[in-house]
Tab-separated table of N, CA and C in Angstrom:
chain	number	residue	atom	x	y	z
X	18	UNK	N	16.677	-9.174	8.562
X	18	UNK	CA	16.363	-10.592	8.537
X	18	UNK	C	14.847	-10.810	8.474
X	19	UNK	N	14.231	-9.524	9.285
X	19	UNK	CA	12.588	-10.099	9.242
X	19	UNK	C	11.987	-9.916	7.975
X	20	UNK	N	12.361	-8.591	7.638
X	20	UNK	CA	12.052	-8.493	5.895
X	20	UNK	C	12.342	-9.123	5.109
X	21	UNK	N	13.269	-9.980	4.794
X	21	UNK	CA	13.528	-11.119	3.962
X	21	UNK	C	12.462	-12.196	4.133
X	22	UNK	N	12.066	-12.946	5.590
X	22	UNK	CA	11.068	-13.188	5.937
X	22	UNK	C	9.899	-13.021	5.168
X	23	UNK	N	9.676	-12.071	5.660
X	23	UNK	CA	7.953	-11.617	5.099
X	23	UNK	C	8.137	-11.403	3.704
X	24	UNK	N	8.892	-11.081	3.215
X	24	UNK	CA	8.775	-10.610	1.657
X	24	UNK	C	8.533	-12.044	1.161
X	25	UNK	N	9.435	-12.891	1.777
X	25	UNK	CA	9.736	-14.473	0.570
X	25	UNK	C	7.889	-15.317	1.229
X	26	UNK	N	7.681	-14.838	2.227
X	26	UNK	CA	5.971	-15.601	2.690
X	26	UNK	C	5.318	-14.843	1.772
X	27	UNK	N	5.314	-13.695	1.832
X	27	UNK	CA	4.205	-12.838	0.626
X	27	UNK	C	4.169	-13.776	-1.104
X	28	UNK	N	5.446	-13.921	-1.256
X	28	UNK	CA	5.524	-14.550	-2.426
X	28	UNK	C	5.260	-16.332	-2.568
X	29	UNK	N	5.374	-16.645	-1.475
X	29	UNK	CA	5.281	-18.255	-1.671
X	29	UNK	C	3.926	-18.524	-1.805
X	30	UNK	N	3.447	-17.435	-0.736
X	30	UNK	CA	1.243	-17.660	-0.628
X	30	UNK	C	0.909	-16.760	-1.970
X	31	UNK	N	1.641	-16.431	-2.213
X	31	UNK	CA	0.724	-15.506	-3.621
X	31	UNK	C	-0.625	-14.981	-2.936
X	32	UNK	N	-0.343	-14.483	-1.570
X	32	UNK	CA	-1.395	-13.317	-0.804
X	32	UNK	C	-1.453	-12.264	-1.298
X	33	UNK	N	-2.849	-11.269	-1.533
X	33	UNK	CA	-2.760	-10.177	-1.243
X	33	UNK	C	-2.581	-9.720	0.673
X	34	UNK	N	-1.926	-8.385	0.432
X	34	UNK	CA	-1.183	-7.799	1.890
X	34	UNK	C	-1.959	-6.240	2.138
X	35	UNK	N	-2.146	-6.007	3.000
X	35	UNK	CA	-2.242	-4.447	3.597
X	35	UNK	C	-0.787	-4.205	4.312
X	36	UNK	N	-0.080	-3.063	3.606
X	36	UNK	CA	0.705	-2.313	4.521
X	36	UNK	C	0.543	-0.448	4.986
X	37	UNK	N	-0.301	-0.598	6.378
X	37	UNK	CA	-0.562	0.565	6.758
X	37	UNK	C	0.466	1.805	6.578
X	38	UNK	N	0.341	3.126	6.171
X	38	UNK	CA	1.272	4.079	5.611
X	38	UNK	C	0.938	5.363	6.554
X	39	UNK	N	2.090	5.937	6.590
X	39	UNK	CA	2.508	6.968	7.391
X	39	UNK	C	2.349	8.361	6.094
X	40	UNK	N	2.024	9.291	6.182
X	40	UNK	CA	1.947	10.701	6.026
X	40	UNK	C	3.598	10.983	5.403
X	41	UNK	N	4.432	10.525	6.251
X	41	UNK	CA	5.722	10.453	5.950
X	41	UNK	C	6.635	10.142	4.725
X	42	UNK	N	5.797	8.565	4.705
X	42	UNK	CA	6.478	7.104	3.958
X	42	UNK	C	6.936	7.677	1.812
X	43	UNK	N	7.267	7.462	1.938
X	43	UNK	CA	7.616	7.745	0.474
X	43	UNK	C	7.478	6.716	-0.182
X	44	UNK	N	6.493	6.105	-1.791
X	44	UNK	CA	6.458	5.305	-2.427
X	44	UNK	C	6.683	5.847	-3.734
X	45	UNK	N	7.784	5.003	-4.395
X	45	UNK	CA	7.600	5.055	-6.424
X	45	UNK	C	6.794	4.394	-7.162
X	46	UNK	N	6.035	5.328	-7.941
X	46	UNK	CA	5.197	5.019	-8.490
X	46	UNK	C	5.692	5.398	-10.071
X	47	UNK	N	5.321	4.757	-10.824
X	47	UNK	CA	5.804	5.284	-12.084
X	47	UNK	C	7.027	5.894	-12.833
X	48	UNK	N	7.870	5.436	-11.755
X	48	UNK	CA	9.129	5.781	-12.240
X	48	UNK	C	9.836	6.625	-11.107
X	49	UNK	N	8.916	7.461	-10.443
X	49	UNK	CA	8.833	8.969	-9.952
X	49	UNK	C	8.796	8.527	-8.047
X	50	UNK	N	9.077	9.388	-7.048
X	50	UNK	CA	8.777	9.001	-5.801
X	50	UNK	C	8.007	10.154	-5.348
X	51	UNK	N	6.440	9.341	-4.788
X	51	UNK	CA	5.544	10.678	-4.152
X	51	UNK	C	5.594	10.609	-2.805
X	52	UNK	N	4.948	11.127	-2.033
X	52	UNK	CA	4.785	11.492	-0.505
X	52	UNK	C	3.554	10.683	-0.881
X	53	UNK	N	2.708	9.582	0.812
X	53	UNK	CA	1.763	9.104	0.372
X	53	UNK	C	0.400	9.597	0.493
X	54	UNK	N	0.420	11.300	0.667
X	54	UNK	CA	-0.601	11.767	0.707
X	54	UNK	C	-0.841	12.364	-0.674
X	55	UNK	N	0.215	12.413	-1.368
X	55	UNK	CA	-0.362	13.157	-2.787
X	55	UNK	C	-0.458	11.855	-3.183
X	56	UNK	N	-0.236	10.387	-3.747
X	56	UNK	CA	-0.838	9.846	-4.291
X	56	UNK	C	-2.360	9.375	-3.706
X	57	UNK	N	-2.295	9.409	-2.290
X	57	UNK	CA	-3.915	9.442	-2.170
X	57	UNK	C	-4.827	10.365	-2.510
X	58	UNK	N	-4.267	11.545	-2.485
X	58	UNK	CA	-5.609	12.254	-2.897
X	58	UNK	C	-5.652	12.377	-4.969
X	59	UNK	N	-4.622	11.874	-5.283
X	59	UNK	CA	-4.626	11.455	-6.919
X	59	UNK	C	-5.654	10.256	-7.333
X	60	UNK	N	-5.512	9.178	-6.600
X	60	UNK	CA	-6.360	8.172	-7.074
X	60	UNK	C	-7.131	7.975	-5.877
X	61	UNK	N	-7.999	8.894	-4.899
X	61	UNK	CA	-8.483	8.470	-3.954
X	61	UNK	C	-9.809	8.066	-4.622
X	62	UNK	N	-10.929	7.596	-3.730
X	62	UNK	CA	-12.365	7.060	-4.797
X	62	UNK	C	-12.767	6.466	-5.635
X	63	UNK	N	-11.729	5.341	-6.313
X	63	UNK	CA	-11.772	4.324	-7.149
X	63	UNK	C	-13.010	3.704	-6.955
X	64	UNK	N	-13.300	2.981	-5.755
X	64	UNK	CA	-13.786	2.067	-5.198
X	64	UNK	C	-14.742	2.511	-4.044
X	65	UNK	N	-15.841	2.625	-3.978
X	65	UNK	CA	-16.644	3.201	-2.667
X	65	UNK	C	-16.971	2.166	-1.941
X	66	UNK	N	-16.938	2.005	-0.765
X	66	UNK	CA	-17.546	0.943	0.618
X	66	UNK	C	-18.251	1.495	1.167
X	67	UNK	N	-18.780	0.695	2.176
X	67	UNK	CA	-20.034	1.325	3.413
X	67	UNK	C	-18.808	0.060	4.464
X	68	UNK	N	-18.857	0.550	5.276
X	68	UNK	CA	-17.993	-0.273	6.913
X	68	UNK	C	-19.044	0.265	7.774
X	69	UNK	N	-18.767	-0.659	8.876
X	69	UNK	CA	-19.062	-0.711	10.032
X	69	UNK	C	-17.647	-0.807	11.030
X	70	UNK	N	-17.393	0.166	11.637
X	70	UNK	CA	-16.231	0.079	12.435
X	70	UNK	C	-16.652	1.104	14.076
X	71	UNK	N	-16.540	0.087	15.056
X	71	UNK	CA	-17.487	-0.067	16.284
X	71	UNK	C	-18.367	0.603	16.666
X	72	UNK	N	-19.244	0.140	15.490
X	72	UNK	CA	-20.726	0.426	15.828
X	72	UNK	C	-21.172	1.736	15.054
X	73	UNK	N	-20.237	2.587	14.046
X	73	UNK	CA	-20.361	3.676	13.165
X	73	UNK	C	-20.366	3.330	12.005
X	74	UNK	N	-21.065	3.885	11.085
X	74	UNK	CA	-21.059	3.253	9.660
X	74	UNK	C	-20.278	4.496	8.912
X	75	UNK	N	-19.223	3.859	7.944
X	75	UNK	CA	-18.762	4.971	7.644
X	75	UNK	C	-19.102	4.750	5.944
X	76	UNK	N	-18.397	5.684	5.057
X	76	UNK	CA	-18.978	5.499	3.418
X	76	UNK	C	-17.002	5.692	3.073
X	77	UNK	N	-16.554	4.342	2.655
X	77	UNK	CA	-15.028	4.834	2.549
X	77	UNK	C	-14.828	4.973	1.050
X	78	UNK	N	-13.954	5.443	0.645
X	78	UNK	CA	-13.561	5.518	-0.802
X	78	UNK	C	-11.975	4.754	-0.363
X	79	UNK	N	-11.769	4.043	-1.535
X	79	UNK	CA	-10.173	3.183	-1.233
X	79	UNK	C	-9.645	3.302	-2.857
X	80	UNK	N	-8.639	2.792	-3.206
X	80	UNK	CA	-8.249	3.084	-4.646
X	80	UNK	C	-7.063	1.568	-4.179
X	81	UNK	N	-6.180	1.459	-4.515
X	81	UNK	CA	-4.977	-0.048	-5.212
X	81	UNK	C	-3.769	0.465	-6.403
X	82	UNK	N	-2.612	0.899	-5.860
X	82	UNK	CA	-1.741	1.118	-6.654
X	82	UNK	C	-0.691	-0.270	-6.556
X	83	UNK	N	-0.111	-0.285	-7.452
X	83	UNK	CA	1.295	-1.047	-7.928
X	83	UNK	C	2.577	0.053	-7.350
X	84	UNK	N	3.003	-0.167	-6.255
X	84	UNK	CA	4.106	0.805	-5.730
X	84	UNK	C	5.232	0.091	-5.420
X	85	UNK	N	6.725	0.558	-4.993
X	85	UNK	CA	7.854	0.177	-4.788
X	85	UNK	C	7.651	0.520	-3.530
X	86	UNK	N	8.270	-0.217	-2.407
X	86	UNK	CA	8.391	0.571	-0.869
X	86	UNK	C	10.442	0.579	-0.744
X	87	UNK	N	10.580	1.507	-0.302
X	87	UNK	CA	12.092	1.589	-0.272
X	87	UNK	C	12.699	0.892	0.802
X	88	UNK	N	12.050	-0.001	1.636
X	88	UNK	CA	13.019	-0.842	2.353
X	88	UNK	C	12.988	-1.943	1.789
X	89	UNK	N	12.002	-2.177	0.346
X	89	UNK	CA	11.709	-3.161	-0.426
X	89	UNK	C	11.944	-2.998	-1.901
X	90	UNK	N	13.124	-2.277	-2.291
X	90	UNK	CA	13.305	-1.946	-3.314
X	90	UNK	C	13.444	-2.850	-4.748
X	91	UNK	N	14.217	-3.836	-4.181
X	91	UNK	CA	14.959	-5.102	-4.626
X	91	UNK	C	13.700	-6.049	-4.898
X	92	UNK	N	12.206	-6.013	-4.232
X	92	UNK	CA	11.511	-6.851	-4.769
X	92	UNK	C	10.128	-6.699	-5.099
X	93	UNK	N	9.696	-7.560	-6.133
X	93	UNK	CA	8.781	-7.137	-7.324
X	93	UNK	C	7.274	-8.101	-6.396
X	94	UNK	N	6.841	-8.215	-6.002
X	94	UNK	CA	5.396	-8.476	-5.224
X	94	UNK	C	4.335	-8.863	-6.325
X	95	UNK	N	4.504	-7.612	-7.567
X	95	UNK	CA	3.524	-8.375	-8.691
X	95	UNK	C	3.545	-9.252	-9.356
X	96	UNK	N	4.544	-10.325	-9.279
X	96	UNK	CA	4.882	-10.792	-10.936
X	96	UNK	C	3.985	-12.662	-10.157
C-alpha cells in the first residue's frame, strides 16, 4: 500500500528522488539485471563534486542511470 503511495507522489510532483542502495539490491538496466556494485563501478565519475559532510571535505564522483527497481517493476518514473 505504501509503495503505491510513493510511486503515484513521485509522479504527480514530477520530482527528481534519491533511493539509497544496498550492495545487495539488484537493478535492470538495459534489458539485463546487475548487482549495484558493478553498475557503479561501470559508470562511476560522470560527474565530480567537492561536499562538505561534518566538517570534511570530500571530492565525490556520482554518475545517474535510468533503472527498473524490482519492487517497482510495473512502473516507468521517466516518462
Amino acid at each position: 500500500m505504501i509503495r503505491m503511495t510513493l510511486s503515484s507522489f513521485f509522479k504527480i510532483k514530477k520530482t527528481d528522488f534519491i533511493i539509497r542502495l544496498t550492495d545487495k539490491r539488484w537493478l535492470k538496466n538495459g534489458g539485463r539485471w546487475y548487482k549495484v556494485p558493478e553498475l557503479a563501478t561501470r559508470h562511476k565519475g560522470k560527474l565530480a563534486l567537492k561536499s562538505t559532510i561534518k566538517g570534511h571535505q570530500y571530492q565525490l564522483k556520482v554518475s545517474h542511470l535510468k533503472v527498473t527497481l524490482p519492487a517497482f517493476s510495473d512502473e516507468n518514473f521517466f516518462s
